[in-house]
Amino acid sequence: MQRVFSGVQPTGIAHLGNYLGAFRNWVALQASHECIYCVVDLHAITENWQTGGTLAQQTREMAAMLLACGIDAQKHILFAQSSVRAHAQLAWIFNCVARIGWLNRMTQFKDKAGKNRENASSGLYVYPNLMAADILAYHATGVPVGEDQRQHLELANDIAQKFNHDCGTEFFPRIEPLIMGPAPRVMSLRDGTKKMSKSDASDQSRINLTDDPDTIALKIRRAKTDPEPLPSEARGLEHRPEARNLVGIYAALESVDHAAVLREHGGKGFGTFKDTLAALLIDKLRPIAAEARRLLDDPSSVDAVLRDGAQRAAAIADPIVAEAERLVGFLRP
Ligand code: AMP
Ligand code: TRP
C-alpha cells in the first residue's frame, strides 16, 4: 500500500483553497492508502513569529479542523510536526544536501520574502528542505498538495536523488505529487489571478472553513466577476480567471468537471449562479465548522489525538532517520 504524507501550516484559519486543494483529497486517499498527516508548526515559525500560547492554540484548531473534515486519526496518523524530532534532524542533513542555487529558484520564497529579502528569516529560506525531510523521514511516496507546492516537491526529489547518489545507495524513494480534483489552485475572490491565501489582508478574498452561512453568502455575492454570462463550454473560461475560479469551486464541491457545471449553468448570469454556489458551499461547510467547534469544546481530546499520532509517527520516522544518519557517517560511539 502506498504511503502518503502531507502537511498544513497552523498559521491561521483554514480556507476553501486548503479544503479543495488538499484536505478533501487527504480524506479520499484514506480509503486506499496509508496516510500520515501533519500540522507543520515548525514551518509556521518561519514567518509570523508569535510567542505566548497562540501557536499551540492554532495547532490545536488546525488539527480539529482536519478531524472535522474527515481525517481518521485512528486508522491513519495525525500529529504536530514539532513533537517528532526526526523532522528537524533530517532537515539539518538536507540543509547540507540542497544547494543554494536550488533554493534561489523557489518562487514561494520570492513571493513570501518580497522586497524585504534581507529581513526574511533563514528558516523561510530553507523551508523546502524541512518539507523534504517531512516526507522522506517516512519514505512516503505520495504527496497530496495544491498546485502551489509542486516546485517544492520537485526540489524534494532533487534532494533525495543527491543524497542517494552521494551515499551510493537508493535509500530515499521518489516522491509523486498527487495534485487532484478540478480546483488544485483556488483563487482569491477579489482577484482571479492571485491564489486564495490565509495571509491575504482582505478577509473578503477567501472563504474560511469557519465562516457562518451569512458571511459565505455575502462573500460569494461580492466576489469579483465579469459582466458576461457563463459560457456553455469549458474553453469559454479562458482569459476569464474569476469565472473560471467560481466554476472550479462549484465543480470540486459537486465532484464533477468544469464542462458538467457549464452544461447545467452555461448562459446564466452570475447572480443566479452565485446564489446556487453559495447554497452549495453552505451545505458542505456548515457541518464541518460545527464539528470543529464541537471538538474544540474539549481541547484535551484533540491534544490526546495528536499525542498518540506523534508516538506512532515517531515509531516510523526514527529508524529511517537513524539509518540516514548512519549513511552520512556520524560516529555512534
Ligand atoms: P498552507 O495553508 O500553505 O499550509 O497549505 C496547505 C495545503 O493547502 C497545501 O497542500 C496547499 O497546496 C493547499 N493550498 C493552499 N492554498 C491553496 C489554494 N489557494 N488552492 C489550492 N490549494 C491550496
Ligand atoms: N509547505 C506546505 C504548504 O505550505 C506544507 C507542508 C509542509 C507540506 N511539509 C509538507 C506539504 C510535506 C506536503 C508534504 O502548503
CSV table of C-alpha atoms and ligand atoms in Angstrom, one decimal:
chain,number,residue,atom,x,y,z
A,1,MET,CA,0.0,0.0,0.0
A,2,GLN,CA,1.4,3.4,-1.0
A,3,ARG,CA,2.3,5.6,2.0
A,4,VAL,CA,1.0,9.2,1.7
A,5,PHE,CA,2.3,12.2,3.7
A,6,SER,CA,1.0,15.8,3.7
A,7,GLY,CA,1.1,18.8,5.9
A,8,VAL,CA,-0.6,22.2,6.6
A,9,GLN,CA,0.7,25.2,8.5
A,10,PRO,CA,-1.2,26.3,11.6
A,11,THR,CA,-0.8,29.9,10.6
A,12,GLY,CA,-4.5,30.9,10.6
A,13,ILE,CA,-7.9,29.6,9.8
A,14,ALA,CA,-8.1,27.0,7.1
A,15,HIS,CA,-9.8,28.2,4.0
A,16,LEU,CA,-11.6,26.9,0.9
A,17,GLY,CA,-8.3,26.6,-1.0
A,18,ASN,CA,-6.9,24.3,1.7
A,19,TYR,CA,-10.1,22.3,1.6
A,20,LEU,CA,-10.5,21.8,-2.1
A,21,GLY,CA,-6.8,21.7,-3.0
A,22,ALA,CA,-5.8,19.5,-0.1
A,23,PHE,CA,-8.0,18.3,2.8
A,24,ARG,CA,-10.7,16.8,0.7
A,25,ASN,CA,-8.2,14.8,-1.2
A,26,TRP,CA,-6.4,13.7,2.0
A,27,VAL,CA,-9.7,12.3,3.2
A,28,ALA,CA,-10.4,10.5,0.0
A,29,LEU,CA,-6.9,8.9,-0.1
A,30,GLN,CA,-7.6,7.3,3.3
A,31,ALA,CA,-9.7,4.6,1.6
A,32,SER,CA,-6.8,3.3,-0.4
A,33,HIS,CA,-3.5,4.5,1.1
A,34,GLU,CA,-1.6,4.5,4.4
A,35,CYS,CA,-1.9,8.2,5.3
A,36,ILE,CA,0.2,10.4,7.6
A,37,TYR,CA,-1.0,14.0,8.1
A,38,CYS,CA,0.8,16.7,9.9
A,39,VAL,CA,0.2,20.1,11.3
A,40,VAL,CA,3.5,21.7,10.4
A,41,ASP,CA,4.2,24.0,13.3
A,42,LEU,CA,8.0,24.1,12.6
A,43,HIS,CA,7.2,25.6,9.2
A,44,ALA,CA,4.8,28.1,10.9
A,45,ILE,CA,7.6,29.9,12.7
A,46,THR,CA,9.5,30.7,9.6
A,47,GLU,CA,7.2,33.7,9.4
A,48,ASN,CA,4.8,35.4,11.8
A,49,TRP,CA,6.9,34.6,14.9
A,50,GLN,CA,4.4,34.7,17.8
A,51,THR,CA,5.2,34.0,21.4
A,52,GLY,CA,2.6,33.1,24.0
A,53,GLY,CA,0.1,30.4,23.5
A,54,THR,CA,-1.0,31.4,20.0
A,55,LEU,CA,0.9,28.8,18.1
A,56,ALA,CA,-0.2,26.0,20.3
A,57,GLN,CA,-3.8,27.0,20.1
A,58,GLN,CA,-3.6,27.4,16.3
A,59,THR,CA,-2.1,24.0,16.0
A,60,ARG,CA,-4.9,22.5,18.1
A,61,GLU,CA,-7.5,24.4,15.9
A,62,MET,CA,-6.0,23.1,12.7
A,63,ALA,CA,-6.0,19.6,14.0
A,64,ALA,CA,-9.6,19.9,15.0
A,65,MET,CA,-10.4,21.2,11.5
A,66,LEU,CA,-8.7,18.2,9.9
A,67,LEU,CA,-10.7,15.8,12.1
A,68,ALA,CA,-13.9,17.7,11.3
A,69,CYS,CA,-13.1,17.4,7.5
A,70,GLY,CA,-12.9,13.6,8.0
A,71,ILE,CA,-9.3,12.7,8.8
A,72,ASP,CA,-9.5,9.3,10.6
A,73,ALA,CA,-6.8,9.6,13.2
A,74,GLN,CA,-7.4,6.0,14.4
A,75,LYS,CA,-6.8,4.2,11.1
A,76,HIS,CA,-4.2,6.8,9.9
A,77,ILE,CA,-1.9,9.2,11.7
A,78,LEU,CA,-2.4,12.9,12.6
A,79,PHE,CA,0.2,14.8,14.6
A,80,ALA,CA,2.1,18.0,15.2
A,81,GLN,CA,5.5,18.2,13.4
A,82,SER,CA,7.5,19.7,16.3
A,83,SER,CA,6.6,16.7,18.5
A,84,VAL,CA,8.5,14.3,16.3
A,85,ARG,CA,12.2,15.2,16.5
A,86,ALA,CA,13.1,13.2,13.3
A,87,HIS,CA,11.8,16.1,11.1
A,88,ALA,CA,14.3,18.6,12.4
A,89,GLN,CA,17.1,16.1,12.5
A,90,LEU,CA,16.7,15.1,8.8
A,91,ALA,CA,16.1,18.7,7.8
A,92,TRP,CA,19.6,19.6,9.1
A,93,ILE,CA,21.1,16.9,6.9
A,94,PHE,CA,19.1,18.2,3.9
A,95,ASN,CA,20.3,21.7,4.6
A,96,CYS,CA,23.7,20.3,3.8
A,97,VAL,CA,22.5,18.4,0.7
A,98,ALA,CA,20.4,21.1,-1.0
A,99,ARG,CA,22.4,23.7,-3.0
A,100,ILE,CA,21.9,27.4,-2.5
A,101,GLY,CA,21.2,27.7,-6.3
A,102,TRP,CA,18.3,25.3,-6.0
A,103,LEU,CA,16.7,27.3,-3.1
A,104,ASN,CA,17.2,30.5,-5.0
A,105,ARG,CA,14.8,29.2,-7.7
A,106,MET,CA,11.9,28.7,-5.2
A,107,THR,CA,9.1,31.1,-6.2
A,108,GLN,CA,7.3,30.7,-2.9
A,109,PHE,CA,10.4,32.2,-1.1
A,110,LYS,CA,10.5,35.1,-3.5
A,111,ASP,CA,6.7,35.7,-3.0
A,112,LYS,CA,6.9,35.5,0.7
A,113,ALA,CA,10.1,37.4,1.3
A,114,GLY,CA,9.0,40.0,-1.2
A,115,LYS,CA,11.2,43.1,-1.4
A,116,ASN,CA,12.4,42.8,2.1
A,117,ARG,CA,14.6,39.7,1.5
A,118,GLU,CA,17.4,40.8,3.8
A,119,ASN,CA,14.9,40.7,6.7
A,120,ALA,CA,13.4,37.2,5.9
A,121,SER,CA,14.3,34.5,8.4
A,122,SER,CA,16.9,32.0,7.3
A,123,GLY,CA,14.2,29.4,8.2
A,124,LEU,CA,12.0,30.7,5.5
A,125,TYR,CA,14.8,30.2,3.0
A,126,VAL,CA,15.4,26.5,4.0
A,127,TYR,CA,11.7,25.8,4.4
A,128,PRO,CA,11.7,23.4,1.4
A,129,ASN,CA,14.5,21.3,2.9
A,130,LEU,CA,12.3,20.8,6.0
A,131,MET,CA,9.4,19.9,3.8
A,132,ALA,CA,11.5,17.3,2.0
A,133,ALA,CA,12.5,15.9,5.4
A,134,ASP,CA,8.8,15.7,6.5
A,135,ILE,CA,8.1,13.4,3.6
A,136,LEU,CA,11.3,11.4,3.3
A,137,ALA,CA,11.5,10.7,7.0
A,138,TYR,CA,8.6,8.3,6.4
A,139,HIS,CA,9.7,7.0,3.0
A,140,ALA,CA,6.3,8.4,1.8
A,141,THR,CA,5.9,8.3,-2.0
A,142,GLY,CA,2.5,10.0,-2.5
A,143,VAL,CA,2.1,13.7,-1.5
A,144,PRO,CA,-1.3,15.2,-2.0
A,145,VAL,CA,-1.0,19.0,-2.2
A,146,GLY,CA,-2.4,22.0,-4.0
A,147,GLU,CA,-0.7,23.2,-7.2
A,148,ASP,CA,1.4,25.8,-5.4
A,149,GLN,CA,3.5,23.1,-3.8
A,150,ARG,CA,4.6,21.4,-7.0
A,151,GLN,CA,8.0,23.1,-7.1
A,152,HIS,CA,8.8,22.2,-3.5
A,153,LEU,CA,8.2,18.5,-4.3
A,154,GLU,CA,10.5,18.7,-7.3
A,155,LEU,CA,13.2,20.0,-5.0
A,156,ALA,CA,12.5,17.2,-2.5
A,157,ASN,CA,13.2,14.7,-5.3
A,158,ASP,CA,16.4,16.5,-6.2
A,159,ILE,CA,17.5,16.3,-2.6
A,160,ALA,CA,16.6,12.6,-2.3
A,161,GLN,CA,18.5,11.9,-5.5
A,162,LYS,CA,21.6,13.8,-4.5
A,163,PHE,CA,21.6,12.1,-1.0
A,164,ASN,CA,21.3,8.7,-2.7
A,165,HIS,CA,24.0,9.5,-5.2
A,166,ASP,CA,26.4,10.9,-2.6
A,167,CYS,CA,25.9,8.0,-0.2
A,168,GLY,CA,25.9,5.4,-3.0
A,169,THR,CA,22.5,4.0,-2.1
A,170,GLU,CA,18.9,4.0,-3.2
A,171,PHE,CA,17.8,4.9,0.3
A,172,PHE,CA,15.2,7.5,-0.4
A,173,PRO,CA,12.3,6.8,-2.8
A,174,ARG,CA,11.0,9.1,-5.5
A,175,ILE,CA,8.1,11.2,-4.5
A,176,GLU,CA,5.0,11.6,-6.6
A,177,PRO,CA,2.9,14.8,-6.3
A,178,LEU,CA,-0.8,14.0,-6.0
A,179,ILE,CA,-2.4,17.1,-7.3
A,180,MET,CA,-6.1,16.2,-7.6
A,181,GLY,CA,-9.5,17.5,-8.5
A,182,PRO,CA,-10.9,20.4,-10.5
A,183,ALA,CA,-9.7,23.1,-8.1
A,184,PRO,CA,-6.0,22.4,-7.4
A,185,ARG,CA,-5.5,26.2,-7.2
A,186,VAL,CA,-8.4,28.1,-5.7
A,187,MET,CA,-8.0,31.8,-6.5
A,188,SER,CA,-8.9,34.9,-4.4
A,189,LEU,CA,-12.5,36.0,-4.6
A,190,ARG,CA,-11.3,39.6,-5.1
A,191,ASP,CA,-8.7,38.9,-7.8
A,192,GLY,CA,-8.8,35.8,-10.0
A,193,THR,CA,-5.0,36.0,-10.7
A,194,LYS,CA,-4.0,35.6,-7.0
A,195,LYS,CA,-4.3,32.4,-5.1
A,196,MET,CA,-6.7,32.3,-2.1
A,197,SER,CA,-4.4,32.6,0.9
A,198,LYS,CA,-4.5,32.8,4.7
A,199,SER,CA,-2.2,35.8,4.5
A,200,ASP,CA,-4.3,38.0,2.2
A,201,ALA,CA,-5.0,41.2,4.0
A,202,SER,CA,-8.7,41.1,2.9
A,203,ASP,CA,-10.9,38.6,4.6
A,204,GLN,CA,-13.3,39.1,1.6
A,205,SER,CA,-10.8,37.3,-0.6
A,206,ARG,CA,-11.3,33.9,1.0
A,207,ILE,CA,-14.0,31.6,2.4
A,208,ASN,CA,-12.8,30.5,5.9
A,209,LEU,CA,-14.0,27.0,6.8
A,210,THR,CA,-15.4,28.6,10.0
A,211,ASP,CA,-17.4,31.3,8.2
A,212,ASP,CA,-21.1,31.3,9.1
A,213,PRO,CA,-23.8,31.0,6.3
A,214,ASP,CA,-24.5,34.7,6.1
A,215,THR,CA,-20.8,35.5,5.7
A,216,ILE,CA,-20.3,32.9,3.0
A,217,ALA,CA,-23.4,34.2,1.1
A,218,LEU,CA,-22.1,37.7,1.3
A,219,LYS,CA,-18.6,36.9,0.2
A,220,ILE,CA,-19.8,34.9,-2.8
A,221,ARG,CA,-22.3,37.7,-3.8
A,222,ARG,CA,-19.4,40.2,-3.6
A,223,ALA,CA,-16.9,38.0,-5.4
A,224,LYS,CA,-15.4,39.7,-8.4
A,225,THR,CA,-16.8,38.6,-11.8
A,226,ASP,CA,-17.0,40.0,-15.3
A,227,PRO,CA,-20.2,41.2,-17.0
A,228,GLU,CA,-20.6,38.3,-19.4
A,229,PRO,CA,-22.9,35.4,-18.6
A,230,LEU,CA,-21.3,32.0,-18.0
A,231,PRO,CA,-20.1,30.2,-21.2
A,232,SER,CA,-21.6,26.9,-22.1
A,233,GLU,CA,-18.2,25.2,-22.7
A,234,ALA,CA,-15.0,25.0,-20.7
A,235,ARG,CA,-12.9,26.7,-23.3
A,236,GLY,CA,-15.1,29.8,-22.8
A,237,LEU,CA,-13.4,30.2,-19.4
A,238,GLU,CA,-10.0,31.0,-20.9
A,239,HIS,CA,-9.0,34.6,-20.1
A,240,ARG,CA,-11.8,34.8,-17.5
A,241,PRO,CA,-10.0,34.0,-14.3
A,242,GLU,CA,-12.8,34.9,-11.9
A,243,ALA,CA,-15.4,33.0,-13.8
A,244,ARG,CA,-13.1,30.0,-14.1
A,245,ASN,CA,-12.4,30.1,-10.3
A,246,LEU,CA,-16.1,30.1,-9.3
A,247,VAL,CA,-16.9,27.3,-11.8
A,248,GLY,CA,-13.9,25.3,-10.5
A,249,ILE,CA,-15.1,25.7,-6.9
A,250,TYR,CA,-18.6,24.5,-7.9
A,251,ALA,CA,-17.2,21.6,-9.8
A,252,ALA,CA,-15.0,20.5,-7.0
A,253,LEU,CA,-17.8,20.7,-4.4
A,254,GLU,CA,-20.0,18.6,-6.7
A,255,SER,CA,-17.2,16.3,-7.7
A,256,VAL,CA,-17.7,16.9,-11.4
A,257,ASP,CA,-15.6,18.7,-14.0
A,258,HIS,CA,-15.9,22.2,-15.4
A,259,ALA,CA,-17.8,21.0,-18.5
A,260,ALA,CA,-20.5,19.4,-16.4
A,261,VAL,CA,-21.1,22.6,-14.5
A,262,LEU,CA,-21.3,24.6,-17.7
A,263,ARG,CA,-23.8,22.2,-19.3
A,264,GLU,CA,-26.1,22.9,-16.4
A,265,HIS,CA,-25.4,26.6,-15.8
A,266,GLY,CA,-24.0,27.9,-19.1
A,267,GLY,CA,-25.8,31.0,-20.4
A,268,LYS,CA,-26.9,32.1,-16.9
A,269,GLY,CA,-25.8,35.4,-15.4
A,270,PHE,CA,-23.6,35.4,-12.3
A,271,GLY,CA,-26.4,36.5,-10.0
A,272,THR,CA,-28.2,33.2,-10.2
A,273,PHE,CA,-25.1,31.1,-10.4
A,274,LYS,CA,-23.6,32.8,-7.3
A,275,ASP,CA,-26.8,32.0,-5.3
A,276,THR,CA,-26.6,28.3,-6.2
A,277,LEU,CA,-22.9,28.2,-5.4
A,278,ALA,CA,-23.4,29.9,-2.0
A,279,ALA,CA,-26.1,27.4,-1.1
A,280,LEU,CA,-23.8,24.5,-2.1
A,281,LEU,CA,-20.9,25.9,-0.1
A,282,ILE,CA,-23.1,26.5,3.0
A,283,ASP,CA,-24.4,23.0,2.7
A,284,LYS,CA,-20.9,21.5,2.6
A,285,LEU,CA,-19.1,23.7,5.1
A,286,ARG,CA,-21.7,24.1,7.8
A,287,PRO,CA,-21.3,20.6,9.2
A,288,ILE,CA,-17.5,20.9,9.1
A,289,ALA,CA,-17.5,24.1,11.1
A,290,ALA,CA,-20.0,22.7,13.6
A,291,GLU,CA,-17.9,19.6,14.1
A,292,ALA,CA,-14.7,21.6,14.6
A,293,ARG,CA,-16.4,23.7,17.2
A,294,ARG,CA,-17.7,20.6,19.0
A,295,LEU,CA,-14.2,19.1,19.1
A,296,LEU,CA,-12.7,22.3,20.5
A,297,ASP,CA,-15.1,22.3,23.3
A,298,ASP,CA,-12.8,19.6,24.7
A,299,PRO,CA,-9.3,20.7,23.7
A,300,SER,CA,-7.7,17.9,25.7
A,301,SER,CA,-9.4,15.3,23.4
A,302,VAL,CA,-7.7,16.9,20.4
A,303,ASP,CA,-4.4,17.0,22.2
A,304,ALA,CA,-4.8,13.3,23.0
A,305,VAL,CA,-5.2,12.5,19.3
A,306,LEU,CA,-2.1,14.5,18.5
A,307,ARG,CA,-0.1,12.9,21.3
A,308,ASP,CA,-1.0,9.4,20.1
A,309,GLY,CA,-0.3,10.4,16.5
A,310,ALA,CA,3.2,11.7,17.4
A,311,GLN,CA,4.1,8.4,19.1
A,312,ARG,CA,3.0,6.4,16.1
A,313,ALA,CA,4.7,8.8,13.6
A,314,ALA,CA,8.0,8.7,15.6
A,315,ALA,CA,7.9,4.9,15.5
A,316,ILE,CA,8.1,5.1,11.7
A,317,ALA,CA,10.4,8.1,11.3
A,318,ASP,CA,13.0,7.4,14.0
A,319,PRO,CA,14.5,4.3,12.4
A,320,ILE,CA,14.5,5.8,8.9
A,321,VAL,CA,16.3,9.0,10.1
A,322,ALA,CA,18.7,6.9,12.2
A,323,GLU,CA,19.6,5.0,9.0
A,324,ALA,CA,20.1,8.3,7.1
A,325,GLU,CA,22.5,9.4,9.9
A,326,ARG,CA,24.4,6.2,9.6
A,327,LEU,CA,24.7,6.6,5.9
A,328,VAL,CA,26.0,10.2,6.4
A,329,GLY,CA,28.6,8.6,8.7
A,330,PHE,CA,28.0,10.1,12.1
A,331,LEU,CA,30.0,8.3,14.8
A,332,ARG,CA,27.7,6.4,17.1
A,333,PRO,CA,30.1,5.6,19.9
B,1,AMP,P1,-0.9,26.0,3.6
B,1,AMP,O1,-2.1,26.7,4.1
B,1,AMP,O2,0.0,26.9,2.8
B,1,AMP,O3,-0.1,25.3,4.7
B,1,AMP,O4,-1.3,24.9,2.6
B,1,AMP,C1,-1.9,23.6,3.0
B,1,AMP,C2,-2.3,22.8,1.8
B,1,AMP,O5,-3.4,23.6,1.1
B,1,AMP,C3,-1.2,22.6,0.7
B,1,AMP,O6,-1.4,21.4,0.1
B,1,AMP,C4,-1.5,23.7,-0.3
B,1,AMP,O7,-1.1,23.4,-1.6
B,1,AMP,C5,-3.0,23.8,-0.3
B,1,AMP,N1,-3.5,25.1,-0.7
B,1,AMP,C6,-3.2,26.3,0.0
B,1,AMP,N2,-3.8,27.3,-0.7
B,1,AMP,C7,-4.4,26.8,-1.7
B,1,AMP,C8,-5.2,27.3,-2.8
B,1,AMP,N3,-5.5,28.6,-2.9
B,1,AMP,N4,-5.7,26.5,-3.7
B,1,AMP,C9,-5.5,25.1,-3.6
B,1,AMP,N5,-4.8,24.6,-2.7
B,1,AMP,C10,-4.2,25.4,-1.7
B,2,TRP,N1,4.7,23.7,2.5
B,2,TRP,C1,3.3,23.2,2.6
B,2,TRP,C2,2.3,24.3,2.4
B,2,TRP,O1,2.5,25.4,2.8
B,2,TRP,C3,3.1,22.5,3.9
B,2,TRP,C4,3.9,21.3,4.1
B,2,TRP,C5,5.0,21.2,5.0
B,2,TRP,C6,3.9,20.1,3.4
B,2,TRP,N2,5.5,20.0,4.9
B,2,TRP,C7,4.9,19.3,3.9
B,2,TRP,C8,3.0,19.6,2.4
B,2,TRP,C9,5.1,18.0,3.5
B,2,TRP,C10,3.3,18.3,1.9
B,2,TRP,C11,4.3,17.5,2.5
B,2,TRP,O2,1.3,24.1,1.9
